[in-house]
Amino acid sequence: MKKLTSIFLCLIGTTVLAQNSMMQNTKDALNVGGLKVGQHNSTMLYGFDTRTTEVLGSYYLDQDWSLATVRFYPKTISTPKGTVKLDSLTDVQIRIILYGNDVEFNTPEGVKVISGTLIKSFTLQKNNQLPKNYVSTLEFVDNYDKTKPSFFELLVDGKIKLLEYTKVNIQKPDYVEAFNTGSKDIKITKDKQLFITQGNEVLKLSTNKKEILELMSDKKAEVEAFIKQNDLSVKDRVDLLQIFKFYNGK
């Protein structure tokens, strides 16, 4: 595993020496204990007694570790080596726990967990794949309570952002001993949902062509012509990304 490194975004005029010192302090905050929630046992599902059941499915966004750049909300915390102002970490391996909104860090001292509410955004990078950008749901206003504290994948940036939210569903055991029916297992499924932004508000996207054209009313004729010329369908995820990229790029 690559050596864990960390970098702070510096203010204009900050010296390289000061930056390196902040980098080491941020690393210490994670490794020594300032950010530590605890050693995480990824076989456990918090809030459920799993001693006599199996967990079917995964509560991770991705079961595999991903190399990441993590950007924290500005926050000063206490560590055994003094106070540290959080900023960012680079070249770290992380996994996102959807249930409970926690983030695992794979460090030389073992797997450690911090609350996802401390993280503003992050970028994931895997071999032979394009980087994926994620932003905290706390960055947006959700007036209809369609999301919980977690992360949106930023599919398309621009005036109207296209976001993907992964909702985790947990089916509790429904075994009835008296009748020997039902299941003793905990079943986890994930549902990917599309959202768009209107200003700072997020709304669940309806994949209805008329509604999407109304959403892009300031360029409706151009978008409609683009859809027709390229034979695109708003029901198709790949086509939908093309439409939003076209609109935001105009």
Coordinates of C-alpha atoms in Angstrom, one line a residue:
M1 CA 0.0 0.0 0.0
K2 CA 1.3 3.4 -0.9
K3 CA 2.5 5.5 2.0
L4 CA -0.3 7.7 3.4
T5 CA 0.4 11.3 2.4
S6 CA -1.7 14.5 3.1
I7 CA -1.8 18.0 1.7
F8 CA -3.4 21.2 3.0
L9 CA -4.8 23.8 0.5
C10 CA -2.7 26.9 1.3
L11 CA -3.7 30.5 1.5
I12 CA -1.9 32.8 -0.9
G13 CA 1.5 33.7 0.5
T14 CA 1.8 30.5 2.7
T15 CA 5.4 29.1 2.5
V16 CA 6.2 25.6 1.4
L17 CA 7.7 24.9 4.9
A18 CA 4.5 25.9 6.6
Q19 CA 2.5 23.8 4.2
N20 CA 4.6 20.7 4.9
S21 CA 4.1 21.2 8.6
M22 CA 0.3 21.4 8.1
M23 CA 0.4 18.3 6.0
Q24 CA 2.1 16.3 8.7
N25 CA -0.3 17.6 11.3
T26 CA -3.3 16.5 9.2
K27 CA -1.8 13.1 8.8
D28 CA -1.2 12.9 12.6
A29 CA -4.9 13.9 13.2
L30 CA -6.0 10.8 11.3
N31 CA -3.3 8.4 12.4
V32 CA -2.8 9.3 16.0
G33 CA -6.4 9.9 17.0
G34 CA -7.7 13.4 16.4
L35 CA -10.1 12.2 13.7
K36 CA -10.4 8.7 14.9
V37 CA -13.8 7.2 15.7
G38 CA -12.5 3.8 16.2
Q39 CA -11.2 0.6 14.7
H40 CA -13.9 -0.5 12.4
N41 CA -15.1 -4.1 12.0
S42 CA -16.6 -4.1 8.5
T43 CA -18.5 -7.3 9.2
M44 CA -20.7 -5.6 11.6
L45 CA -23.9 -3.6 10.8
Y46 CA -24.3 -1.1 13.5
G47 CA -27.8 -1.1 15.1
F48 CA -28.4 -4.7 14.3
D49 CA -27.6 -7.9 16.2
T50 CA -25.8 -10.0 13.5
R51 CA -24.7 -12.8 15.8
T52 CA -27.3 -15.2 14.5
T53 CA -27.9 -13.7 11.0
E54 CA -26.1 -13.1 7.8
V55 CA -25.9 -9.7 6.1
L56 CA -26.8 -10.2 2.4
G57 CA -25.5 -7.3 0.3
S58 CA -23.1 -4.5 1.0
Y59 CA -23.6 -1.2 2.8
Y60 CA -20.5 0.3 1.1
L61 CA -20.8 2.6 -1.8
D62 CA -18.0 0.4 -3.3
Q63 CA -16.7 -2.7 -1.5
D64 CA -13.2 -2.1 -2.9
W65 CA -10.7 0.6 -1.6
S66 CA -10.3 3.6 -3.8
L67 CA -7.5 6.1 -4.0
A68 CA -8.9 9.5 -3.0
T69 CA -8.4 13.2 -2.4
V70 CA -10.6 14.2 0.5
R71 CA -11.6 17.8 1.3
F72 CA -12.8 18.5 4.8
Y73 CA -15.1 21.2 6.1
P74 CA -12.8 23.8 7.8
K75 CA -12.7 22.7 11.4
T76 CA -10.1 23.0 14.2
I77 CA -9.8 19.8 16.3
S78 CA -7.7 18.7 19.2
T79 CA -5.1 16.0 18.8
P80 CA -2.5 14.5 21.1
K81 CA 0.0 16.8 19.3
G82 CA -2.1 19.9 19.6
T83 CA -4.8 21.6 17.6
V84 CA -5.1 21.0 13.9
K85 CA -7.2 22.9 11.3
L86 CA -8.6 20.4 8.8
D87 CA -8.3 21.0 5.1
S88 CA -7.6 18.1 2.8
L89 CA -5.8 14.8 2.4
T90 CA -4.5 13.3 -0.8
D91 CA -3.4 9.8 -1.9
V92 CA -5.5 8.1 0.8
Q93 CA -7.5 4.9 0.5
I94 CA -11.1 5.2 1.5
R95 CA -14.5 3.4 1.4
I96 CA -17.9 5.0 2.0
I97 CA -20.3 3.4 4.4
L98 CA -23.8 4.4 3.2
Y99 CA -25.5 3.2 6.3
G100 CA -24.7 5.7 9.1
N101 CA -22.7 8.0 6.8
D102 CA -19.2 7.1 7.8
V103 CA -16.0 7.0 5.9
E104 CA -13.3 4.4 6.3
F105 CA -9.6 5.3 5.9
N106 CA -7.1 2.5 5.3
T107 CA -4.0 3.7 7.2
P108 CA -0.8 2.0 8.3
E109 CA -2.2 1.8 11.8
G110 CA -5.3 0.0 10.5
V111 CA -8.8 0.9 9.3
K112 CA -10.2 4.0 10.9
V113 CA -13.5 5.7 10.6
I114 CA -14.7 9.3 10.7
S115 CA -18.1 10.8 10.3
G116 CA -19.0 11.7 6.7
T117 CA -20.4 15.0 8.1
L118 CA -16.8 16.2 8.4
I119 CA -16.1 15.8 4.7
K120 CA -17.2 18.4 2.2
S121 CA -16.2 16.5 -1.0
F122 CA -13.9 13.9 -2.3
T123 CA -12.6 12.5 -5.6
L124 CA -12.1 8.8 -6.2
Q125 CA -9.6 7.4 -8.7
K126 CA -9.2 3.8 -9.9
N127 CA -7.0 2.4 -12.5
N128 CA -8.3 2.8 -16.1
Q129 CA -11.3 4.7 -14.9
L130 CA -12.2 8.4 -15.0
P131 CA -12.1 10.2 -11.7
K132 CA -15.4 10.4 -9.8
N133 CA -16.3 13.5 -7.9
Y134 CA -18.6 13.5 -4.8
V135 CA -20.0 16.3 -2.7
S136 CA -21.8 16.2 0.6
T137 CA -25.6 16.3 0.6
L138 CA -25.2 18.9 3.3
E139 CA -24.0 21.4 0.7
F140 CA -27.6 21.6 -0.7
V141 CA -31.1 22.3 0.6
D142 CA -33.5 19.4 0.5
N143 CA -36.9 20.8 1.2
Y144 CA -38.6 17.5 0.5
D145 CA -36.4 15.3 2.7
K146 CA -35.6 12.9 -0.1
T147 CA -32.0 12.3 1.0
K148 CA -30.1 11.7 4.2
P149 CA -26.7 12.9 5.2
S150 CA -24.4 11.2 2.6
F151 CA -22.8 12.1 -0.7
F152 CA -24.0 12.9 -4.2
E153 CA -21.9 11.9 -7.2
L154 CA -21.5 14.9 -9.3
L155 CA -22.3 13.6 -12.8
V156 CA -22.5 16.9 -14.6
D157 CA -21.5 20.3 -13.2
G158 CA -22.9 23.7 -14.3
K159 CA -25.9 25.9 -13.9
I160 CA -28.1 22.8 -13.4
K161 CA -26.1 20.1 -11.8
L162 CA -26.9 16.5 -12.4
L163 CA -26.3 14.4 -9.3
E164 CA -26.6 10.8 -8.3
Y165 CA -27.7 9.7 -4.8
T166 CA -27.3 6.1 -3.7
K167 CA -30.1 5.2 -1.2
V168 CA -29.4 2.2 0.9
N169 CA -32.4 0.0 1.9
I170 CA -32.2 -2.5 4.8
Q171 CA -34.7 -5.3 5.1
K172 CA -34.8 -6.6 8.7
P173 CA -35.1 -10.3 9.5
D174 CA -38.8 -11.3 9.4
Y175 CA -38.3 -14.9 10.7
V176 CA -41.2 -16.2 12.8
E177 CA -40.0 -19.0 15.0
A178 CA -43.5 -20.3 15.9
F179 CA -44.3 -21.0 12.2
N180 CA -40.7 -21.4 10.9
T181 CA -41.3 -18.9 8.2
G182 CA -39.5 -15.8 6.9
S183 CA -35.8 -15.0 6.8
K184 CA -33.2 -14.6 9.5
D185 CA -31.0 -12.6 7.3
I186 CA -30.5 -8.8 6.9
K187 CA -30.9 -7.9 3.2
I188 CA -29.2 -4.7 1.9
T189 CA -30.1 -3.2 -1.5
K190 CA -29.0 0.0 -3.1
D191 CA -31.1 2.3 -5.2
K192 CA -29.4 5.0 -7.4
Q193 CA -31.5 8.1 -7.8
L194 CA -31.0 11.2 -10.0
F195 CA -31.3 14.7 -8.6
I196 CA -30.8 18.2 -10.1
T197 CA -30.1 21.5 -8.6
Q198 CA -32.1 24.7 -8.7
G199 CA -29.9 27.3 -7.1
N200 CA -28.8 25.6 -3.8
E201 CA -31.9 23.3 -3.7
V202 CA -31.9 19.7 -4.8
L203 CA -34.9 18.1 -6.5
K204 CA -35.4 14.5 -7.6
L205 CA -35.3 14.3 -11.3
S206 CA -38.2 13.2 -13.3
T207 CA -37.1 11.5 -16.5
N208 CA -39.9 13.0 -18.5
K209 CA -38.9 14.8 -21.7
K210 CA -41.4 17.6 -21.3
E211 CA -40.4 18.3 -17.7
I212 CA -36.7 18.3 -18.6
L213 CA -37.2 20.7 -21.5
E214 CA -39.1 23.0 -19.1
L215 CA -36.2 22.7 -16.7
M216 CA -33.9 24.0 -19.4
S217 CA -36.5 26.6 -20.7
D218 CA -33.9 29.3 -21.3
K219 CA -32.3 27.0 -24.0
K220 CA -35.3 24.8 -24.7
A221 CA -35.2 25.1 -28.6
E222 CA -31.5 24.3 -28.7
V223 CA -31.7 21.4 -26.3
E224 CA -34.8 19.9 -28.1
A225 CA -32.9 20.1 -31.4
F226 CA -29.8 18.5 -29.9
I227 CA -32.0 15.6 -28.6
K228 CA -33.6 15.1 -32.0
Q229 CA -30.4 15.3 -34.0
N230 CA -28.6 12.8 -31.9
D231 CA -31.7 10.5 -31.3
L232 CA -31.3 10.7 -27.5
S233 CA -33.7 9.5 -24.9
V234 CA -34.1 11.1 -21.4
K235 CA -34.8 7.5 -20.1
D236 CA -31.3 6.4 -21.0
R237 CA -28.6 7.4 -18.4
V238 CA -25.8 7.9 -20.9
D239 CA -28.1 10.0 -23.2
L240 CA -29.2 12.1 -20.2
L241 CA -25.6 12.9 -19.3
Q242 CA -25.1 14.1 -22.9
I243 CA -28.2 16.4 -22.7
F244 CA -27.1 17.9 -19.4
K245 CA -23.5 18.4 -20.6
F246 CA -24.8 20.1 -23.8
Y247 CA -27.1 22.4 -21.8
N248 CA -24.4 23.4 -19.2
G249 CA -21.8 23.8 -22.0
K250 CA -23.8 26.2 -24.0

